[in-house]
Coordinates of C-alpha atoms and ligand atoms in Angstrom, one line a residue:
X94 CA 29.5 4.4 11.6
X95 CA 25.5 2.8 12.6
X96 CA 23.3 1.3 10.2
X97 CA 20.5 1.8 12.5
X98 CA 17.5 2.4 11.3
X99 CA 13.9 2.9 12.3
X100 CA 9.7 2.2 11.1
X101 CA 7.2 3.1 13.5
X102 CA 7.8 3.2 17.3
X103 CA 11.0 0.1 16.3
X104 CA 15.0 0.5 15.9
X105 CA 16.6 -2.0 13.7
X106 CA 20.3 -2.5 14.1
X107 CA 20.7 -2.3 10.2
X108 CA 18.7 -1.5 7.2
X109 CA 18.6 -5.1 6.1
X110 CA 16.0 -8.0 5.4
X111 CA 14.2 -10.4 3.5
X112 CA 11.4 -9.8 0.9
X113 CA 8.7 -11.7 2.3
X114 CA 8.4 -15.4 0.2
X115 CA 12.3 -15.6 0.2
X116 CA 13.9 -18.1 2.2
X117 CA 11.2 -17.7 5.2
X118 CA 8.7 -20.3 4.9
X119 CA 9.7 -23.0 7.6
X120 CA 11.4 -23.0 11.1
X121 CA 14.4 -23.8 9.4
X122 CA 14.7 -20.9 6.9
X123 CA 12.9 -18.6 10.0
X124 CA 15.6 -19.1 12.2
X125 CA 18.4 -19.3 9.9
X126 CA 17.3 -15.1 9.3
X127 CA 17.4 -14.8 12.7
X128 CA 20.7 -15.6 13.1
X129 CA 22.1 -13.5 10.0
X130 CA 23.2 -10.3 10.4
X131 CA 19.7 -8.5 8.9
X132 CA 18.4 -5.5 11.2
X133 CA 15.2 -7.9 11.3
X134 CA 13.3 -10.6 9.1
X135 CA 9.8 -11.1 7.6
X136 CA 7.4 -14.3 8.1
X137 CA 6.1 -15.9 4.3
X138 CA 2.5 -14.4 3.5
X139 CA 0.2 -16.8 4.9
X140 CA -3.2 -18.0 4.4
X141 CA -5.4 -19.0 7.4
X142 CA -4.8 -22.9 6.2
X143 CA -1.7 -24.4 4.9
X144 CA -0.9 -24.3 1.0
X145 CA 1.3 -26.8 -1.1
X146 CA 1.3 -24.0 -3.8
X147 CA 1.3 -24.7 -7.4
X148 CA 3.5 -27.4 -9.2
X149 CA 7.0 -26.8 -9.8
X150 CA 9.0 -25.7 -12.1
X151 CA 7.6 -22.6 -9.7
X152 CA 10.7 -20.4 -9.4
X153 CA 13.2 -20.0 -12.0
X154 CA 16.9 -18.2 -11.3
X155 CA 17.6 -16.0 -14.4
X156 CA 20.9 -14.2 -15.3
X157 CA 19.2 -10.7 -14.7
X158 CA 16.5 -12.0 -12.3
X159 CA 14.0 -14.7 -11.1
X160 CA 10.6 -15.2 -12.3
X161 CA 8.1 -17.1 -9.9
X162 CA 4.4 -18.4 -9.7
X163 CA 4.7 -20.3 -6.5
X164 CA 1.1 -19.9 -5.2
X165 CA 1.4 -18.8 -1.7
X166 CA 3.0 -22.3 -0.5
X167 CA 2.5 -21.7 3.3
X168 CA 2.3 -23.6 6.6
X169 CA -0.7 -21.7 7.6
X170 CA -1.5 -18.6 10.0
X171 CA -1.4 -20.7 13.4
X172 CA 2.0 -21.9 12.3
X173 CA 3.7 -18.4 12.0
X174 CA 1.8 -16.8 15.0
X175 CA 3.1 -19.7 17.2
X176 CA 6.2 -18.8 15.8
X177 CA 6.1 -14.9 16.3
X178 CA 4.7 -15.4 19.7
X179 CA 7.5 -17.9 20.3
X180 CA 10.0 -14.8 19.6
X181 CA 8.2 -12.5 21.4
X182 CA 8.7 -14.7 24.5
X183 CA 12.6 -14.4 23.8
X184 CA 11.8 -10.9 24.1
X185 CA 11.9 -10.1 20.5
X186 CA 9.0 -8.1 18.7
X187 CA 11.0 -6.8 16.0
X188 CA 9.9 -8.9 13.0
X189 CA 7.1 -8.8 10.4
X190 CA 4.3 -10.9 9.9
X191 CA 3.2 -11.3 6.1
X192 CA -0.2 -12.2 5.9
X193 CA -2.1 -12.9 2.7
X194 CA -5.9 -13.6 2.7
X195 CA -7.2 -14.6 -0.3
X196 CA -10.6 -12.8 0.5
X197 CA -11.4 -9.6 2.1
X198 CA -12.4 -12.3 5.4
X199 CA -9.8 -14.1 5.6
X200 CA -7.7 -11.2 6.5
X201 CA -9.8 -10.0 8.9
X202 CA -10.1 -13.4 10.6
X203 CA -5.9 -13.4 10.6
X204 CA -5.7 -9.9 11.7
X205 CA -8.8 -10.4 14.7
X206 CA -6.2 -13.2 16.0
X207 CA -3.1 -11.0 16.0
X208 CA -4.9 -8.5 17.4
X209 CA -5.7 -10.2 20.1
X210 CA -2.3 -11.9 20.9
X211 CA 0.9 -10.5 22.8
X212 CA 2.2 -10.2 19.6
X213 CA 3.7 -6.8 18.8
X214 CA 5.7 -6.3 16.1
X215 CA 5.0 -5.4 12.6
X216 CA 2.4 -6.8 9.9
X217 CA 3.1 -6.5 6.6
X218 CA -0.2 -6.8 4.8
X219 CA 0.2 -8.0 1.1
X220 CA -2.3 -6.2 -1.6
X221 CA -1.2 -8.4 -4.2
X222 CA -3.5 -11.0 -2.7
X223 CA -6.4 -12.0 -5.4
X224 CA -9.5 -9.9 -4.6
X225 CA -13.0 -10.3 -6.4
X226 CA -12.8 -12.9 -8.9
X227 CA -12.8 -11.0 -12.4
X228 CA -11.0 -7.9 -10.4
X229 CA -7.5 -7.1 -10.9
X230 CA -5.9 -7.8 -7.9
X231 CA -6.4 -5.6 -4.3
X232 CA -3.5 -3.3 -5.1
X233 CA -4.6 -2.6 -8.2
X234 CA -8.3 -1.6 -7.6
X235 CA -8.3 1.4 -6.1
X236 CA -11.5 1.6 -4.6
X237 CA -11.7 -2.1 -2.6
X238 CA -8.0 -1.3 -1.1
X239 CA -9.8 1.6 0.1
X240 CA -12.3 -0.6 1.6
X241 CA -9.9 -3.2 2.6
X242 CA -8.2 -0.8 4.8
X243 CA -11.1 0.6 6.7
X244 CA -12.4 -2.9 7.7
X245 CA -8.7 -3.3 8.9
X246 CA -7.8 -0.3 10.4
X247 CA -11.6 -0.4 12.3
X248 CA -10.0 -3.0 15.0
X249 CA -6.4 -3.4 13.8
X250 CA -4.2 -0.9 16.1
X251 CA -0.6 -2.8 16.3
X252 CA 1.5 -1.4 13.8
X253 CA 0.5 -2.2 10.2
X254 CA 1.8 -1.3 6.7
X255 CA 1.0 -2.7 3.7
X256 CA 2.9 -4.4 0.4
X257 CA 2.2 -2.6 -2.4
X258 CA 2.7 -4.6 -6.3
X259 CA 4.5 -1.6 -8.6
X260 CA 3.0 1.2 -10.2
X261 CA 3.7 2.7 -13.9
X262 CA 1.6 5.9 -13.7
X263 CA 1.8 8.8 -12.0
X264 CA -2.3 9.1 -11.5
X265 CA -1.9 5.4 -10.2
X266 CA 0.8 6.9 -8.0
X267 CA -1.0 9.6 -6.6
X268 CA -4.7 7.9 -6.3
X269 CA -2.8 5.1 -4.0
X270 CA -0.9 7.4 -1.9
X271 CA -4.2 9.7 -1.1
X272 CA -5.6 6.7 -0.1
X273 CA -3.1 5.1 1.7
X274 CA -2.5 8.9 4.0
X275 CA -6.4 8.8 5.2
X276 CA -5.1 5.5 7.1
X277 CA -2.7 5.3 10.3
X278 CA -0.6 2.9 8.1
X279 CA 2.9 2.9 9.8
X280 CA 5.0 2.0 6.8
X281 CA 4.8 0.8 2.7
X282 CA 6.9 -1.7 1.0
X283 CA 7.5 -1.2 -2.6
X284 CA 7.5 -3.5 -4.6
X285 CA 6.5 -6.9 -5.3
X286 CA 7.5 -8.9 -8.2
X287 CA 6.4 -7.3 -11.9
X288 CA 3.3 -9.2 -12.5
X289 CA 2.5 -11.6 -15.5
X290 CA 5.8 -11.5 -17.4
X291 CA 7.0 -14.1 -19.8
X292 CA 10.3 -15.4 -19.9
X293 CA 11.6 -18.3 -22.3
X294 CA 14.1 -20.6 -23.2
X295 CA 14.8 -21.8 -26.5
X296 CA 11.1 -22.3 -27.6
X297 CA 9.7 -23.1 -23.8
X298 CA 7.8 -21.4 -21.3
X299 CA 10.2 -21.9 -17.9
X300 CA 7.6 -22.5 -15.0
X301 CA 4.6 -24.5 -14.9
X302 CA 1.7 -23.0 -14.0
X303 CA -0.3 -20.5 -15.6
X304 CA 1.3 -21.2 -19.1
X305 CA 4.8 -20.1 -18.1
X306 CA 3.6 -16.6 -16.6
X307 CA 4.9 -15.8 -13.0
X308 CA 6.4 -12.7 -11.2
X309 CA 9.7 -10.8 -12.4
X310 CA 12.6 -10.2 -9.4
X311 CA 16.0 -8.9 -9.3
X312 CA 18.3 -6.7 -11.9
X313 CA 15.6 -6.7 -14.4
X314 CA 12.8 -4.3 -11.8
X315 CA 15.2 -1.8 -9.9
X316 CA 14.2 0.7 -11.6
X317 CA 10.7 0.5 -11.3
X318 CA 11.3 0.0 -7.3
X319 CA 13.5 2.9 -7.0
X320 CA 10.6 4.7 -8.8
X321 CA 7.9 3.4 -6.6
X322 CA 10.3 4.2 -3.6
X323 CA 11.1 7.7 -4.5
X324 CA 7.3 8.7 -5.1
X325 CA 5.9 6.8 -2.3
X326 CA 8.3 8.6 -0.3
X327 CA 7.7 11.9 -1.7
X328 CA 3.5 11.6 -2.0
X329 CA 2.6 9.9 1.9
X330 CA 2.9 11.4 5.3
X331 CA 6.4 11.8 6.6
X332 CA 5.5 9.4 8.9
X333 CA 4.8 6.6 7.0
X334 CA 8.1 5.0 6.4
X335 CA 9.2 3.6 3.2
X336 CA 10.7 -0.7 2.9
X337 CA 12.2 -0.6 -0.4
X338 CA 12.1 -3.8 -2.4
X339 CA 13.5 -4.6 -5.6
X340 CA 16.5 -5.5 -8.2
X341 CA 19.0 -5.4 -4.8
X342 CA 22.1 -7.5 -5.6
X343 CA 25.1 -5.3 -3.7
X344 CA 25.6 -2.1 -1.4
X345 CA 25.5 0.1 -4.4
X346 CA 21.7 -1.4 -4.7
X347 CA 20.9 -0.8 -1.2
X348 CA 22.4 2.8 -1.2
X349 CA 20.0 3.8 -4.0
X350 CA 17.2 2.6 -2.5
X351 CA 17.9 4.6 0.2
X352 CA 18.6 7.5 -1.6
X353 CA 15.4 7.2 -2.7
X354 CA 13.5 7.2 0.8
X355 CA 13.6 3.8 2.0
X356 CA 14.0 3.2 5.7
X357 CA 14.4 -0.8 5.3
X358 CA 15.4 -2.6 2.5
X359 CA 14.4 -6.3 1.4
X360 CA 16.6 -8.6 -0.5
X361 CA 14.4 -11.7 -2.3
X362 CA 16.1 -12.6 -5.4
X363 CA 19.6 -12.5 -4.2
X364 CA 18.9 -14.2 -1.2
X365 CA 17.5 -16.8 -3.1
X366 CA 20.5 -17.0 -4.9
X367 CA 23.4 -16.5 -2.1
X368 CA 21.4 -18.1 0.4
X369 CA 22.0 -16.3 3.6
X370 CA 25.0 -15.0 3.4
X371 CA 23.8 -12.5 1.2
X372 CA 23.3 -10.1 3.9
X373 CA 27.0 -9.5 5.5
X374 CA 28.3 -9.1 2.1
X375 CA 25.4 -6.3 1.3
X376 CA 26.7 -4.4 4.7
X377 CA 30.2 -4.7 3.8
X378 CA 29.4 -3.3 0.8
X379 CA 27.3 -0.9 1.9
X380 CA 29.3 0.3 4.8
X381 CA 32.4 0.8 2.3
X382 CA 30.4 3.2 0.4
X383 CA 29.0 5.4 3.0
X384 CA 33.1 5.4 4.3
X385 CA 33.7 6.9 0.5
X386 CA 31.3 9.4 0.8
X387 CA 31.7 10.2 4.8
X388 CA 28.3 9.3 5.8
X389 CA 27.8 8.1 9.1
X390 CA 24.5 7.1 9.4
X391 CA 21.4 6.1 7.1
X392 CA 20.0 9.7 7.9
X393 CA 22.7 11.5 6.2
X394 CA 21.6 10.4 2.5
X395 CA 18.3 9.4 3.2
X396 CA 15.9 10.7 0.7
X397 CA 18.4 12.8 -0.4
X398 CA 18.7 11.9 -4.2
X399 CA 20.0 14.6 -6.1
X400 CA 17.5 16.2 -8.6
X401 CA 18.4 18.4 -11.5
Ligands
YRO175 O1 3.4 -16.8 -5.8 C1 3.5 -16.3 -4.6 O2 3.5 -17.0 -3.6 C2 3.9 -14.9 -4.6 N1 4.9 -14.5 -5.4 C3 5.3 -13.2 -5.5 O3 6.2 -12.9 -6.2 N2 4.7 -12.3 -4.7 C4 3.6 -12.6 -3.9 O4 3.1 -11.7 -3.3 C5 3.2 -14.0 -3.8 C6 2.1 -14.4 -2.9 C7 0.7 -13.8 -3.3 C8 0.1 -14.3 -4.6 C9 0.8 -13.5 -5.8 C10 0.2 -15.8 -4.9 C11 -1.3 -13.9 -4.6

């Protein structure tokens, strides 16, 4: 039986990594994923200078979930291109970079800089960075992700994809993906947290900043990622490949998401909670269900989810 898997011209031993802002901040975390048994890791989203982020409570573990307003704490984009150039020395371009401008410039500063290193792996552009003050954010304004790829994609010619915040109707779904196919994007992930929810305990917000409003992850948005997933996968060019994100907490998790079209899948909430090893339980578990079902390879149920 192989896990292998694949996103643009890369092979990845297994299907398995880490949403981007999980346990991948410092050295430490870094190199901790790259010795776990993930088919590859992701860098935090990063801003051109270092950021403290916003004042904890920040991140709170839920029964179904998490819910988070870190900030975009980050050690800054020289930090995790000396380390991504420091892998590729090993020999290893098989990892994402997460970068996460907070203007339209600051991206294109980050990307001029990796486009101009021996760097060679994969950048995972994040749309849920802020955008024009008063705007909702980049992946929800159709028109300046438009324009925020064709600045990009005018220089940028290493293999890019984009993070993509979730969608909840179908026009949304089908406006994004006929923009996102005019682009040679090499892969999406869907989906970030669920933005602005509230969660409380007895008769208190649970995280500090912005009133107690912060991200959703885990159980409580799988099925708005497998739904993103599946019509991502259905609406863009074949060969944009699909990272599903989302609500992943066992094989059975990462077996629907696949189902649903994803080449990759991330684990963030879990990780968070497991800690790292989090990822050779999720192949064991995967691995005994594709033995169940005699499927030898990702390919064989890939996309395939049964319609009626
Ligand atoms: O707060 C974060 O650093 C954060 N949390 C998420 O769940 N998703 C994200 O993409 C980010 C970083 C970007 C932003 C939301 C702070 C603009």
């Amino acid at each position: 039986m192989s896990l292998e898997t694949s996103i643009s011209d890369k092979s990845f031993t297994n299907c398995l990594m880490n949403a981007s802002g999980a346990k991948c901040m410092t050295l430490e975390e870094l190199t901790n994923l790259k010795n776990a048994p993930c088919g590859t890791w992701i860098t935090k989203s990063c801003t051109i200078n270092p950021r403290e982020g916003n004042p904890s409570p920040r991140y709170v573990d839920l029964a179904l979930g998490s819910i988070n307003s870190m900030g975009l704490p980050n050690l800054g984009f020289d930090f995790y291109l000396n380390y991504v150039l420091e892998e590729h020395l090993d020999g290893n371009d098989d990892l994402f970079f997460s970068v996460a401008g907070l203007t339209l410039e600051e991206n294109v500063e980050m990307l001029h800089k990796i486009q101009n290193s021996d760097f060679s792996g994969c950048v995972e552009l994040n749309l849920s960075c802020p955008n024009i003050p008063g705007k909702p954010q980049t992946g929800y304004d159709f028109e300046r992700t438009h324009e925020v790829l064709t600045q990009v994609f005018s220089f940028y010619k290493k293999p890019l994809g984009v993070k993509l915040p979730p969608y909840f109707d179908m026009v949304h779904f089908e406006m994004m993906a006929e923009i996102l196919n005019q682009f040679p994007i090499k892969f999406v992930t869907c989906i970030n947290s669920i933005g602005n929810a509230l969660f409380i305990d007895d008769e208190a917000v649970v995280i500090k900043p912005k009133g107690g409003f912060g991200g959703i992850g885990g159980a409580y948005v799988k099925p708005t990622a497998l739904a993103n997933v599946r019509m991502f996968y259905k609406l863009l060019r074949k060969d944009i490949a699909i990272i599903g994100c989302g609500g992943v907490e066992n094989g059975r998790d990462v077996f629907e998401h696949i189902l649903c079209g994803a080449s990759m899948v991330q684990v963030g909430t879990q990780l968070m909670k497991d800690d790292i090893s989090v990822f050779s339980r999720l192949l064991n578990e995967l691995e005994e269900i594709m033995k169940l079902k005699n499927y030898h390879s990702i390919n064989d149920f890939k996309g395939k989810l049964i319609e009626l």
